[in-house]
């Protein structure tokens, strides 16, 4: 989705990014061995609200072979160990989004962590109006392979829309022939993933992140209350079961899933069980390149 660079929507995208950059950096500093998944997630989500934003999706805490969609459940008692920790965090201001991720290396995987970070820098260097997204993917792929690792090829960056976390264009993590052309005002998240495995992810069994698929009618009272909250508060953005103000939120969600009203996001794991690192920024394409809304201030 594109925004007018002189519009209020542009300013809201920038504000979301500014809040998010601060929260990401502060959250990363709090990650250490023994930090609770739920503890760091709720801290970051509360901090976003303190600074004037709203979480665009539940904080992702994905470790080691998990690439994305790892998240804390209600009453989650898991703690971070000597892991490769990916924090993926989003902020919105009235539905205008920013999305960012950072890898905190507690596992002694400094080169793998650096590969994703350098790939992101290389990708941002080629962004300008008219560039093909395949060229961005080529820069990512070349950088990660230069470190001796593989990009995760079945995960991509993505456009950010109004109340939509994933829109066109996709930003591949490898060179592709058929791709989209970026235009001034495009708001996109660029997110390289690097791995010492084969470079593909598959769905795991854990599922703690959900989103509205369609509106519908439900008979169960708890499920109906959950659906009302989802449509009013989260709209089409992803949410966590622990955000629902109903008794037995998981039961309510199962009822909504059975009716295809809500869908889940299973945790995504590297096919071979190998380590994955990630780095992500949100950018707005400008006349002479791009503005990185989630860069540290």
PDB file of N, CA and C in Angstrom, residues 18 37 95 98 102 110 116 123 135 141 148 151 154 186 198-199 234 246 273 285 297:
ATOM      1  N   UNK A  18       8.636   5.200  14.962  1.00  0.00           N
ATOM      2  CA  UNK A  18       9.460   5.811  16.015  1.00  0.00           C
ATOM      3  C   UNK A  18       9.218   5.121  17.360  1.00  0.00           C
ATOM      4  N   UNK A  37       9.006 -15.798  28.464  1.00  0.00           N
ATOM      5  CA  UNK A  37       8.357 -15.436  27.198  1.00  0.00           C
ATOM      6  C   UNK A  37       7.213 -14.449  27.448  1.00  0.00           C
ATOM      7  N   UNK A  95      -4.365   2.097  12.895  1.00  0.00           N
ATOM      8  CA  UNK A  95      -4.305   1.118  11.811  1.00  0.00           C
ATOM      9  C   UNK A  95      -3.149   1.307  10.849  1.00  0.00           C
ATOM     10  N   UNK A  98       3.850  -0.236  11.561  1.00  0.00           N
ATOM     11  CA  UNK A  98       5.295  -0.439  11.468  1.00  0.00           C
ATOM     12  C   UNK A  98       5.597  -1.815  12.029  1.00  0.00           C
ATOM     13  N   UNK A 102      14.480  -8.182  15.518  1.00  0.00           N
ATOM     14  CA  UNK A 102      15.900  -8.209  15.833  1.00  0.00           C
ATOM     15  C   UNK A 102      16.224  -9.578  16.421  1.00  0.00           C
ATOM     16  N   UNK A 110      27.085 -15.528  16.507  1.00  0.00           N
ATOM     17  CA  UNK A 110      27.272 -14.130  16.116  1.00  0.00           C
ATOM     18  C   UNK A 110      27.328 -13.946  14.599  1.00  0.00           C
ATOM     19  N   UNK A 116      22.105 -11.888   8.769  1.00  0.00           N
ATOM     20  CA  UNK A 116      20.769 -11.321   8.532  1.00  0.00           C
ATOM     21  C   UNK A 116      20.817  -9.797   8.601  1.00  0.00           C
ATOM     22  N   UNK A 123      19.982  -4.800   1.382  1.00  0.00           N
ATOM     23  CA  UNK A 123      18.674  -4.643   0.735  1.00  0.00           C
ATOM     24  C   UNK A 123      18.250  -3.180   0.721  1.00  0.00           C
ATOM     25  N   UNK A 135      15.380  -7.574  -7.280  1.00  0.00           N
ATOM     26  CA  UNK A 135      16.731  -7.040  -7.068  1.00  0.00           C
ATOM     27  C   UNK A 135      17.047  -6.937  -5.579  1.00  0.00           C
ATOM     28  N   UNK A 141      20.134 -12.384  -0.838  1.00  0.00           N
ATOM     29  CA  UNK A 141      20.688 -13.715  -1.086  1.00  0.00           C
ATOM     30  C   UNK A 141      22.215 -13.667  -1.190  1.00  0.00           C
ATOM     31  N   UNK A 148      28.289 -17.809   4.026  1.00  0.00           N
ATOM     32  CA  UNK A 148      28.272 -19.265   4.059  1.00  0.00           C
ATOM     33  C   UNK A 148      26.968 -19.859   4.544  1.00  0.00           C
ATOM     34  N   UNK A 151      19.590 -18.089   2.684  1.00  0.00           N
ATOM     35  CA  UNK A 151      18.380 -17.341   3.034  1.00  0.00           C
ATOM     36  C   UNK A 151      17.203 -18.305   3.160  1.00  0.00           C
ATOM     37  N   UNK A 154      11.222 -19.481   1.594  1.00  0.00           N
ATOM     38  CA  UNK A 154       9.765 -19.472   1.599  1.00  0.00           C
ATOM     39  C   UNK A 154       9.194 -18.561   2.685  1.00  0.00           C
ATOM     40  N   UNK A 186       5.286   3.646  -1.191  1.00  0.00           N
ATOM     41  CA  UNK A 186       5.080   2.262  -0.766  1.00  0.00           C
ATOM     42  C   UNK A 186       5.607   2.068   0.657  1.00  0.00           C
ATOM     43  N   UNK A 198      18.866 -25.836   5.284  1.00  0.00           N
ATOM     44  CA  UNK A 198      18.611 -25.850   3.848  1.00  0.00           C
ATOM     45  C   UNK A 198      17.933 -24.608   3.311  1.00  0.00           C
ATOM     46  N   UNK A 199      17.238 -23.857   4.173  1.00  0.00           N
ATOM     47  CA  UNK A 199      16.647 -22.598   3.721  1.00  0.00           C
ATOM     48  C   UNK A 199      15.150 -22.618   3.500  1.00  0.00           C
ATOM     49  N   UNK A 234      -9.342  -5.431  17.199  1.00  0.00           N
ATOM     50  CA  UNK A 234      -8.203  -5.880  16.393  1.00  0.00           C
ATOM     51  C   UNK A 234      -8.482  -5.825  14.894  1.00  0.00           C
ATOM     52  N   UNK A 246     -12.431 -12.863  27.781  1.00  0.00           N
ATOM     53  CA  UNK A 246     -13.486 -13.858  27.970  1.00  0.00           C
ATOM     54  C   UNK A 246     -12.939 -15.001  28.815  1.00  0.00           C
ATOM     55  N   UNK A 273      15.637 -28.348  11.310  1.00  0.00           N
ATOM     56  CA  UNK A 273      15.856 -28.085  12.725  1.00  0.00           C
ATOM     57  C   UNK A 273      17.084 -27.250  13.011  1.00  0.00           C
ATOM     58  N   UNK A 285       9.123   4.167   0.742  1.00  0.00           N
ATOM     59  CA  UNK A 285       9.891   4.536  -0.449  1.00  0.00           C
ATOM     60  C   UNK A 285       9.708   6.027  -0.713  1.00  0.00           C
ATOM     61  N   UNK A 297      16.790   5.704  17.001  1.00  0.00           N
ATOM     62  CA  UNK A 297      16.992   7.153  17.037  1.00  0.00           C
ATOM     63  C   UNK A 297      18.229   7.485  17.861  1.00  0.00           C
TER      64      UNK A 297
END
